[in-house]
Short mmCIF file of C-alpha atoms in Angstrom, two decimals:
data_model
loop_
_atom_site.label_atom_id
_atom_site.label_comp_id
_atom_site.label_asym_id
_atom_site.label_seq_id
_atom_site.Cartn_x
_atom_site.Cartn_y
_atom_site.Cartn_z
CA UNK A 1 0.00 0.00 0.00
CA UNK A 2 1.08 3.82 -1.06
CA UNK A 3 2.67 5.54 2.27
CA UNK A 4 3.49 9.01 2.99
CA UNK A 5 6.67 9.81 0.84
CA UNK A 6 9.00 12.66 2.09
CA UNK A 7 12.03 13.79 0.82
CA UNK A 8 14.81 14.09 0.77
CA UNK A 9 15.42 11.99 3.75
CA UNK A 10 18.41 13.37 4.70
CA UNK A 11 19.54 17.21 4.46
CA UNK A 12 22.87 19.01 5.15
CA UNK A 13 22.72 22.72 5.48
CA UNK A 14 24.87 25.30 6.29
CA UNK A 15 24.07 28.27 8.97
CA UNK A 16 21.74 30.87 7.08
CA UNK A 17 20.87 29.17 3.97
CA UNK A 18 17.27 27.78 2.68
CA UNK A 19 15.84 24.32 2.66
CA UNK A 20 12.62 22.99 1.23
CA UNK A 21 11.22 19.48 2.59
CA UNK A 22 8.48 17.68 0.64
CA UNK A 23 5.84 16.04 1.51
CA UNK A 24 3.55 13.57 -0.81
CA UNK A 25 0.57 12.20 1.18
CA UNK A 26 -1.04 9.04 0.56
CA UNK A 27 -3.75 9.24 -2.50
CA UNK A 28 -6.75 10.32 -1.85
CA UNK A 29 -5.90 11.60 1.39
CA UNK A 30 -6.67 16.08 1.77
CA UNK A 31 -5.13 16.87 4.78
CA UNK A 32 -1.62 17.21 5.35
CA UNK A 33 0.59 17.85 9.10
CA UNK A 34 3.91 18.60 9.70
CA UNK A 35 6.10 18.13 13.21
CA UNK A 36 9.17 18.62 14.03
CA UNK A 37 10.79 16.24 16.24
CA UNK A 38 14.41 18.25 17.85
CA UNK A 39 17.10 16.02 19.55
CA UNK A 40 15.27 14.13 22.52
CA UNK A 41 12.38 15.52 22.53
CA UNK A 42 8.30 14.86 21.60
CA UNK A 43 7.09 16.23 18.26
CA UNK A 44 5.61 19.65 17.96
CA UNK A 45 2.76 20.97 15.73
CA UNK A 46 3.63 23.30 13.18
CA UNK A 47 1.48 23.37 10.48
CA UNK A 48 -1.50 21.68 8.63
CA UNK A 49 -3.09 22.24 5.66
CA UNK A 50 -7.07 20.98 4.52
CA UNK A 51 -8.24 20.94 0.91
CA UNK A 52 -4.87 22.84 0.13
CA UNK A 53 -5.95 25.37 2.55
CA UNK A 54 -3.81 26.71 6.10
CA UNK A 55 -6.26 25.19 8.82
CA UNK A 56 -4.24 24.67 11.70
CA UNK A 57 -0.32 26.51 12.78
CA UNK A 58 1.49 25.83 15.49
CA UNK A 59 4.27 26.69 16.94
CA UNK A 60 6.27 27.74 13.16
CA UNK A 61 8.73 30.43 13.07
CA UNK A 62 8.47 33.13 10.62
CA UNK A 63 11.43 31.86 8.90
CA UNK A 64 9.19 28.86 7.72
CA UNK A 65 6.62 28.89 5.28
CA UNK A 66 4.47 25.93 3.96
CA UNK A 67 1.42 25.40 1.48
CA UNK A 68 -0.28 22.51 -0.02
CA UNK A 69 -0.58 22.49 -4.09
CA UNK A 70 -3.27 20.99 -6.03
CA UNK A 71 -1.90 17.44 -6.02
CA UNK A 72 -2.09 17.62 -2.57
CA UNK A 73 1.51 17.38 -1.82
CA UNK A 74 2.76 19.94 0.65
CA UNK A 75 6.19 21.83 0.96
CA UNK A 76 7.93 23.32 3.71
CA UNK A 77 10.09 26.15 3.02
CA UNK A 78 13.09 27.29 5.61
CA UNK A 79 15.33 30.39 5.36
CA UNK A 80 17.68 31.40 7.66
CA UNK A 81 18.68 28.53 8.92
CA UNK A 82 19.63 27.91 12.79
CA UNK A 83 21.39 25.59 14.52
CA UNK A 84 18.28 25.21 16.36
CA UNK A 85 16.49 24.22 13.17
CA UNK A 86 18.42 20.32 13.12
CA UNK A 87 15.56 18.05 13.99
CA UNK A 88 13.68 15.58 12.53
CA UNK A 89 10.38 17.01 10.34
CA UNK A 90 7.63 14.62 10.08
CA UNK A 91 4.98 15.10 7.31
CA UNK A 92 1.43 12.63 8.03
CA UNK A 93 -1.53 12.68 6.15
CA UNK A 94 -4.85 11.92 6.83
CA UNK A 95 -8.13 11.10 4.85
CA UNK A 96 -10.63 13.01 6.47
CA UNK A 97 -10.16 15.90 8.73
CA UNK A 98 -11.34 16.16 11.75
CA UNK A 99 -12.76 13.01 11.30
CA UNK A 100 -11.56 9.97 12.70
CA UNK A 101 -8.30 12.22 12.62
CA UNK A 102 -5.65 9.15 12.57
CA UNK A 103 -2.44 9.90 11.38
CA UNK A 104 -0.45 8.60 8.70
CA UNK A 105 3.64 9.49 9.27
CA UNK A 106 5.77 9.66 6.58
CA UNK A 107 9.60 8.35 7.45
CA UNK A 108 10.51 11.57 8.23
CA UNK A 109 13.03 14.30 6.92
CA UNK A 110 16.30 14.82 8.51
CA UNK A 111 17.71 17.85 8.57
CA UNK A 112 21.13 19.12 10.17
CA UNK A 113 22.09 22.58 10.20
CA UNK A 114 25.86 22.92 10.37
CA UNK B 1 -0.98 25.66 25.76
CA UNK B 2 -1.99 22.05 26.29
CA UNK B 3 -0.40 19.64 28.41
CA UNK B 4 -0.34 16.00 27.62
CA UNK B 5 1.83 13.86 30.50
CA UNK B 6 3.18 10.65 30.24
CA UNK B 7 4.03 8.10 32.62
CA UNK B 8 6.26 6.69 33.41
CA UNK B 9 8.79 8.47 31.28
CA UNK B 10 10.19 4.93 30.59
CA UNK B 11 9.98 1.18 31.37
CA UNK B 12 11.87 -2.35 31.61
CA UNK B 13 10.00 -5.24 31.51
CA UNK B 14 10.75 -8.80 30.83
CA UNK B 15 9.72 -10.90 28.23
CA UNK B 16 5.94 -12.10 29.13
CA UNK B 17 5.22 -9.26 32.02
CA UNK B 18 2.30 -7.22 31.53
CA UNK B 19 2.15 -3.67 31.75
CA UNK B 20 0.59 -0.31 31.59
CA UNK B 21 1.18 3.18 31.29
CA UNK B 22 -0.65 6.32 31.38
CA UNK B 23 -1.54 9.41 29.33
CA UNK B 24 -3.13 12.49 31.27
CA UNK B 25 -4.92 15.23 28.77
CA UNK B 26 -7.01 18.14 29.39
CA UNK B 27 -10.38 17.48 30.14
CA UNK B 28 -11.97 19.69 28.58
CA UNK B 29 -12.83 20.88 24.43
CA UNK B 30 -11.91 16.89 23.80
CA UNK B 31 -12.48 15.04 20.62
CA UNK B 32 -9.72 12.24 20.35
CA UNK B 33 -7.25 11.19 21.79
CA UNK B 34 -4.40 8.92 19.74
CA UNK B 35 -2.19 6.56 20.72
CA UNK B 36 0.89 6.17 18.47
CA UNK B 37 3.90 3.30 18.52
CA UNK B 38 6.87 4.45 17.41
CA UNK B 39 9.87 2.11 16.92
CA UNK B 40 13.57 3.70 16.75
CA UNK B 41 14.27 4.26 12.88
CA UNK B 42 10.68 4.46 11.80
CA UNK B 43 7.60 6.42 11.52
CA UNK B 44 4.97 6.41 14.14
CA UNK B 45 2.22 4.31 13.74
CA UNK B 46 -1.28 4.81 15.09
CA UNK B 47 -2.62 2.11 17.36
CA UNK B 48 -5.80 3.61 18.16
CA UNK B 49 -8.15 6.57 17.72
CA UNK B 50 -10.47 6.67 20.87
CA UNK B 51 -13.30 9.52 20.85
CA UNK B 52 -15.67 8.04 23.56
CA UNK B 53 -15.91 8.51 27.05
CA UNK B 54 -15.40 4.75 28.58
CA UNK B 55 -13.90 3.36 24.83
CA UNK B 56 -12.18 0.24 24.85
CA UNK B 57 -9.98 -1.03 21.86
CA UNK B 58 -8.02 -3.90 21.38
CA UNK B 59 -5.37 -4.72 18.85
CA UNK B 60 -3.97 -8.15 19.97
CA UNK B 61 -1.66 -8.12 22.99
CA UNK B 62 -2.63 -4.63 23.20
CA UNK B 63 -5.47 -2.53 24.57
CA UNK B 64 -6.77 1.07 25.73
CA UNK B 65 -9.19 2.69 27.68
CA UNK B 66 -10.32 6.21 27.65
CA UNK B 67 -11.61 8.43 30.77
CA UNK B 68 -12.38 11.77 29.11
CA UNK B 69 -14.23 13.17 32.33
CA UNK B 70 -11.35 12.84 34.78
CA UNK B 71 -8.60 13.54 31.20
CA UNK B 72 -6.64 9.70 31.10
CA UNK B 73 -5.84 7.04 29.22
CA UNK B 74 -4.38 3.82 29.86
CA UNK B 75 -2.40 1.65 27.57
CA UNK B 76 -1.88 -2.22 28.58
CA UNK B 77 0.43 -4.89 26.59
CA UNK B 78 0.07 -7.93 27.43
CA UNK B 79 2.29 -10.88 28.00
CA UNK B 80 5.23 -7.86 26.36
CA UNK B 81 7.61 -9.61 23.66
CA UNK B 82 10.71 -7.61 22.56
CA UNK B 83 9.59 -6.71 19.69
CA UNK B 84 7.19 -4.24 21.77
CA UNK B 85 10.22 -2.68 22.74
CA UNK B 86 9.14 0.95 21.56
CA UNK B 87 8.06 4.45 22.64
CA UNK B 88 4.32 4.98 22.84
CA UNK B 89 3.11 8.09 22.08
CA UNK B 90 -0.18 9.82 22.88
CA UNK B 91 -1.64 13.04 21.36
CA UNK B 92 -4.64 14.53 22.38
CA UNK B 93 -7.15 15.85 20.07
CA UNK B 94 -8.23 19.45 20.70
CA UNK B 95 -11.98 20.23 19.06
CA UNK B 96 -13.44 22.74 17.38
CA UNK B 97 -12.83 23.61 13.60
CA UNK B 98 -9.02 23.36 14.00
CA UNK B 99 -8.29 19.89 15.03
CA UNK B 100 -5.24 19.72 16.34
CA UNK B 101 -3.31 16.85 18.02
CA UNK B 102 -0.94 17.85 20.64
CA UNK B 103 1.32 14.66 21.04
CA UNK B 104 2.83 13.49 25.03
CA UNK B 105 6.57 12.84 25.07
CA UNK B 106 6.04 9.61 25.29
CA UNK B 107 6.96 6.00 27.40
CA UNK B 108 9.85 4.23 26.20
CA UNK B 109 9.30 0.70 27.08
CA UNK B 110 12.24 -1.72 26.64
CA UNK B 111 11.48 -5.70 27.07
CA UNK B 112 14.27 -7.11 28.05
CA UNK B 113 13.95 -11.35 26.40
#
């Protein structure tokens, strides 16, 4: 069965520059989340999207920007990057919001700021 | 800010003990409350969706109950193999028109064989 695909899986960056995760949810499901997961500790909320729509944000920095595009994939745009930014970002999708709400995760992205 | 707790933070077991562990959640403006298993090098996977006051699900060795008046839930494994050797995350459901799921840190369980 189709998963949630995100790439790249693994992400080098140096202090300052840009990074762009993606996100491809399984078919037929509308509603994309992403968390980001920092060195021992429990993932944090910071953005979903519905119908390609904003419809939840978190705790996102202004440095990060995200949207969902009409094949329902999502991306998630970083400038600036910190040191603080190295973490792991999980993308899940799910097939009906607010619904029955479970969560599919994606392997996760894996990005180290340098 | 919503506060999901744990507990314990983590746990040994041996092969064949049962055992249980809590997630506490606000008790009020509830609509689900998840319970994820997350093994090291992989993504989490959900376990159960509970939206009831009083629900009960079971998936094999594993079951949870759901108090929404009083803000728990238990999870119980058992007769634990190592291969449950995972963290088990919970994440509350806030309601309304932005449903959001505010996740617990988590109970690393380790079964020893």
């Amino acid at each position: 069965a189709a998963g949630v695909i995100q790439s790249p899986r693994h992400l080098i960056k140096e202090k300052r520059e840009t990074a762009t995760l993606k996100c491809y949810p399984i078919p037929r499901h509308d509603t994309v989340y992403w968390y980001q997961q920092g060195p021992g500790q429990d993932p944090q909320f910071l953005i979903s999207f519905y119908e390609k729509m904003q419809s939840d944000k978190g705790s996102i920095p202004d440095r990060f920007s995200a949207q969902q595009f009409s094949d329902y994939h999502s991306e998630l745009n970083m400038s600036s990057l910190e040191l603080g930014d190295s973490a792991l970002y999980f993308c899940a999708s799910s097939p009906r919001q607010g619904l029955t709400g479970e969560l599919f995760f994606g392997e996760g992205s894996r990005l180290t700021v340098l | 800010i919503l506060n999901v707790e744990q507990s314990p933070q983590s746990l040994h077991v041996q092969e064949g003990d049962s055992t249980n562990f809590t997630c506490s959640f606000p008790s009020s403006n509830f609509y689900a409350l998840h319970w994820y298993r997350w093994e090291t090098a992989k993504s989490p996977e959900a376990l159960f969706v509970m939206t009831l006051n009083g629900d009960e699900k079971k998936k094999g060795r594993i079951s949870a109950t759901l108090n929404t008046k009083e803000g728990y839930s238990y999870l119980y494994i058992k007769g634990s193999q190592p291969e449950d050797s995972a963290t088990y995350l919970c994440a509350f459901g806030s309601g309304g028109s932005n449903y959001k799921l505010t996740f617990g840190k988590g109970t690393l369980l380790t079964v020893n064989p």
